[in-house]
Coordinates of C-alpha atoms in Angstrom, one line a residue:
Chain O
A1 CA 4.9 13.0 8.2
Q2 CA 7.3 11.6 10.9
S3 CA 11.1 11.5 10.5
V4 CA 14.2 10.7 12.4
A5 CA 17.7 12.1 12.1
Q6 CA 20.9 10.5 13.0
P7 CA 23.4 13.4 12.8
E8 CA 26.6 11.2 12.9
D9 CA 27.5 8.9 10.1
Q10 CA 30.2 7.3 12.3
V11 CA 31.0 7.2 16.0
N12 CA 34.4 6.0 17.3
V13 CA 34.9 5.0 20.9
A14 CA 37.5 3.1 22.8
E15 CA 36.6 -0.2 24.4
G16 CA 35.5 0.3 28.0
N17 CA 34.4 3.9 27.4
P18 CA 30.8 5.0 27.4
L19 CA 29.1 5.3 24.1
T20 CA 26.3 7.5 22.8
V21 CA 24.6 7.3 19.4
K22 CA 22.4 10.2 18.7
C23 CA 18.9 10.3 17.3
T24 CA 16.4 13.2 17.0
Y25 CA 12.8 12.8 15.9
S26 CA 10.0 14.8 14.4
V27 CA 6.4 13.7 14.8
S28 CA 3.1 15.3 15.4
G29 CA 1.6 13.6 18.4
N30 CA 3.2 11.1 20.8
P31 CA 6.4 9.6 19.5
Y32 CA 7.0 5.8 19.5
L33 CA 10.7 5.2 19.0
F34 CA 12.9 2.2 18.3
W35 CA 16.5 1.3 18.1
Y36 CA 17.8 -1.5 15.9
V37 CA 21.3 -2.9 15.3
Q38 CA 22.7 -4.4 12.1
Y39 CA 25.8 -6.5 12.0
P40 CA 27.7 -7.0 8.7
N41 CA 25.7 -9.0 6.1
R42 CA 22.8 -9.5 8.5
G43 CA 19.3 -8.3 9.0
L44 CA 18.3 -5.7 11.6
Q45 CA 17.9 -6.8 15.2
F46 CA 15.6 -5.1 17.7
L47 CA 17.4 -3.5 20.7
L48 CA 14.7 -1.5 22.5
K49 CA 11.7 0.8 22.2
Y50 CA 10.0 3.7 23.9
I51 CA 6.2 3.7 24.0
T52 CA 5.4 5.5 27.2
G53 CA 6.5 5.7 30.8
D54 CA 10.0 5.9 32.1
N55 CA 12.3 8.1 30.0
L56 CA 15.2 5.7 30.4
V57 CA 14.5 2.5 28.5
K58 CA 16.7 -0.6 28.9
G59 CA 17.2 -3.0 26.1
S60 CA 19.3 -5.9 24.9
Y61 CA 23.1 -6.4 25.2
G62 CA 23.4 -3.7 27.9
F63 CA 22.1 -0.9 25.8
E64 CA 19.7 1.8 27.0
A65 CA 18.2 4.9 25.5
E66 CA 17.1 8.1 27.0
F67 CA 13.9 9.8 25.7
N68 CA 13.9 13.6 26.0
K69 CA 10.6 15.1 24.9
S70 CA 11.8 18.8 25.2
Q71 CA 14.8 18.1 23.0
T72 CA 12.9 15.6 20.8
S73 CA 15.8 13.1 21.2
F74 CA 16.2 9.4 21.8
H75 CA 19.9 8.8 22.2
L76 CA 21.2 5.3 22.5
K77 CA 23.8 4.7 25.3
K78 CA 25.9 2.0 26.8
P79 CA 28.1 2.5 29.9
S80 CA 31.0 0.5 28.7
A81 CA 31.6 -0.3 25.0
L82 CA 32.8 -3.6 23.7
V83 CA 34.6 -4.3 20.4
S84 CA 31.7 -6.6 19.6
D85 CA 29.3 -3.6 19.7
S86 CA 30.8 -2.4 16.4
A87 CA 27.9 -2.4 14.0
L88 CA 25.4 -0.1 12.2
Y89 CA 22.7 1.3 14.4
F90 CA 19.3 2.6 13.3
C91 CA 16.8 4.8 15.0
A92 CA 13.2 4.5 13.9
V93 CA 9.9 6.1 14.6
R94 CA 6.5 4.4 14.2
G95 CA 4.0 5.9 11.8
L96 CA 0.9 7.4 13.3
T97 CA -1.4 6.9 10.4
G98 CA -2.4 4.1 8.0
G99 CA -2.0 1.2 10.5
G100 CA 0.3 -1.7 10.0
N101 CA 2.9 -0.7 12.6
K102 CA 5.0 1.0 10.0
L103 CA 8.5 2.4 10.8
T104 CA 10.5 5.3 9.4
F105 CA 14.2 4.7 9.8
G106 CA 17.1 7.1 10.1
T107 CA 20.1 6.8 7.8
G108 CA 22.1 4.8 10.4
T109 CA 25.2 5.4 12.5
Q110 CA 28.3 3.2 12.1
L111 CA 29.7 2.5 15.6
K112 CA 33.3 1.5 15.7
V113 CA 34.7 0.3 19.0
E114 CA 38.5 0.0 19.1
L115 CA 40.9 -1.6 21.6
Chain X
N1 CA 11.7 -21.8 14.6
A2 CA 13.4 -20.2 11.6
G3 CA 12.0 -16.7 12.1
V4 CA 12.0 -14.7 8.9
T5 CA 13.7 -16.3 5.8
Q6 CA 14.4 -14.8 2.4
T7 CA 15.0 -16.5 -0.9
P8 CA 17.4 -16.0 -2.8
K9 CA 20.3 -14.5 -0.9
F10 CA 22.0 -13.1 -4.0
R11 CA 20.8 -12.4 -7.5
V12 CA 22.2 -10.7 -10.6
L13 CA 19.7 -9.5 -13.2
K14 CA 20.0 -7.8 -16.6
T15 CA 18.0 -4.7 -17.2
G16 CA 14.5 -5.6 -18.2
Q17 CA 14.4 -9.0 -16.6
S18 CA 11.9 -10.0 -14.0
M19 CA 12.2 -11.8 -10.7
T20 CA 10.4 -12.6 -7.5
L21 CA 11.8 -12.4 -4.0
L22 CA 10.2 -14.7 -1.5
C23 CA 9.8 -14.0 2.2
A24 CA 8.5 -16.5 4.7
Q25 CA 7.8 -16.2 8.4
D26 CA 6.9 -19.0 10.9
M27 CA 5.8 -16.8 13.8
N28 CA 2.2 -16.3 12.7
H29 CA 2.7 -12.6 12.4
E30 CA -0.1 -10.5 10.9
Y31 CA 2.1 -7.8 9.4
M32 CA 4.8 -8.1 6.8
Y33 CA 7.0 -5.6 5.1
W34 CA 9.5 -5.2 2.3
Y35 CA 12.3 -2.6 2.6
R36 CA 15.3 -1.7 0.5
Q37 CA 18.6 -0.6 2.0
D38 CA 20.9 1.8 0.1
P39 CA 24.1 3.4 1.4
G40 CA 23.4 6.6 3.3
M41 CA 19.7 6.3 3.0
G42 CA 18.8 3.8 5.7
L43 CA 15.8 1.5 5.1
R44 CA 12.9 2.6 3.0
L45 CA 9.6 0.8 3.0
I46 CA 8.5 -0.5 -0.4
H47 CA 5.2 -2.3 0.3
Y48 CA 3.6 -3.8 3.4
S49 CA 0.7 -6.0 4.3
V50 CA -1.5 -6.0 7.4
G51 CA -3.0 -9.4 6.7
E52 CA -3.4 -12.3 4.3
G53 CA -4.8 -11.0 1.0
T54 CA -4.0 -7.4 1.7
T55 CA -1.2 -5.1 0.5
A56 CA -0.4 -1.4 0.6
K57 CA 2.2 1.0 -0.8
G58 CA 5.0 2.2 1.3
E59 CA 7.5 5.1 0.6
V60 CA 9.1 3.8 -2.6
P61 CA 6.6 1.4 -4.3
D62 CA 7.3 2.3 -8.0
G63 CA 8.6 -0.6 -10.0
Y64 CA 7.6 -3.2 -7.5
N65 CA 4.6 -5.4 -6.9
V66 CA 3.7 -7.6 -4.0
S67 CA 1.3 -10.4 -3.1
R68 CA 0.3 -12.1 0.2
L69 CA -1.8 -15.1 -0.7
K70 CA -0.8 -16.9 2.5
K71 CA -0.3 -15.4 5.9
Q72 CA 3.2 -16.7 6.2
N73 CA 4.5 -15.6 2.8
F74 CA 5.1 -12.2 1.2
L75 CA 6.4 -12.0 -2.3
L76 CA 8.1 -9.0 -3.9
G77 CA 8.2 -8.8 -7.7
L78 CA 10.2 -6.8 -10.1
E79 CA 8.5 -6.9 -13.5
S80 CA 11.2 -5.1 -15.5
A81 CA 14.4 -4.6 -13.5
A82 CA 16.3 -1.3 -13.7
P83 CA 19.8 -0.5 -12.4
S84 CA 18.3 1.9 -9.9
Q85 CA 16.8 -1.2 -8.2
T86 CA 20.2 -2.5 -7.3
S87 CA 20.0 -2.7 -3.5
V88 CA 19.8 -5.0 -0.5
Y89 CA 16.2 -6.0 0.1
F90 CA 14.9 -6.9 3.6
C91 CA 11.7 -8.5 4.6
A92 CA 10.3 -8.1 8.1
S93 CA 7.3 -9.2 10.0
S94 CA 5.5 -7.9 13.1
Y95 CA 2.6 -8.9 15.3
Y96 CA -0.6 -7.5 16.8
G97 CA -0.1 -8.0 20.5
T98 CA -2.0 -7.4 23.7
D99 CA -3.3 -4.3 25.4
P100 CA -2.6 -1.6 26.2
Y101 CA -0.3 -1.1 23.1
P102 CA -1.1 -4.1 20.8
D103 CA 0.1 -2.3 17.7
Y104 CA 3.5 -1.0 18.8
N105 CA 5.6 -4.0 18.5
E106 CA 9.1 -4.6 17.1
Q107 CA 9.7 -5.9 13.6
F108 CA 11.7 -9.1 13.0
F109 CA 14.0 -9.0 10.0
G110 CA 15.2 -11.5 7.5
P111 CA 18.8 -11.8 6.4
G112 CA 18.4 -9.9 3.2
T113 CA 18.7 -10.4 -0.5
R114 CA 21.5 -8.6 -2.4
L115 CA 20.2 -7.8 -5.9
T116 CA 22.4 -6.3 -8.6
V117 CA 20.8 -5.1 -11.9
L118 CA 23.3 -4.7 -14.8

């Protein structure tokens, strides 16, 4: 079965500094990976995905993610953090069996960007 | 275009009561999902559907039933609510796209239903 791990419950960063939210995955076969963001009292919003191709994936709101097959990681990054980026971030991996485009989510990382 | 909507937004039940959560999407998506979100546990898939008239179990299906009689609607039922079902419930939908990866598309989420079972 596939799984993702988000080792940090919370990440704090100063506005203007680069940010990284970590994600590692475990899957037999090719990984298909996603990042979502959740603002308070809202549903999840899609940021970006890796299916194949370039290891650096660009997404919404200036976010990007780097796929590293040897380290089984898919870290979310942004060159310059904004206070408005403060939210809960989820990494997810697509299931490889059973159809239906199912996702398995990590436990989430709370990002706090401070002035 | 409302996207994915959920009804109700909040609900308080007593143990043993039943209720139905309604999810509706206006994007003509084939796939629909029900998740629950609990602190420190991320989102866990309860049930899902790959098309009208079909449903399948997810990771945590016990205590829940679902139906998808119409393509745009996906209902989640609790027949006899338990305090362990206190959670935030999210509905999502996704689509079958075009080649070369038609089945690897993002999910679109509703705003959630906060359910408390006393």
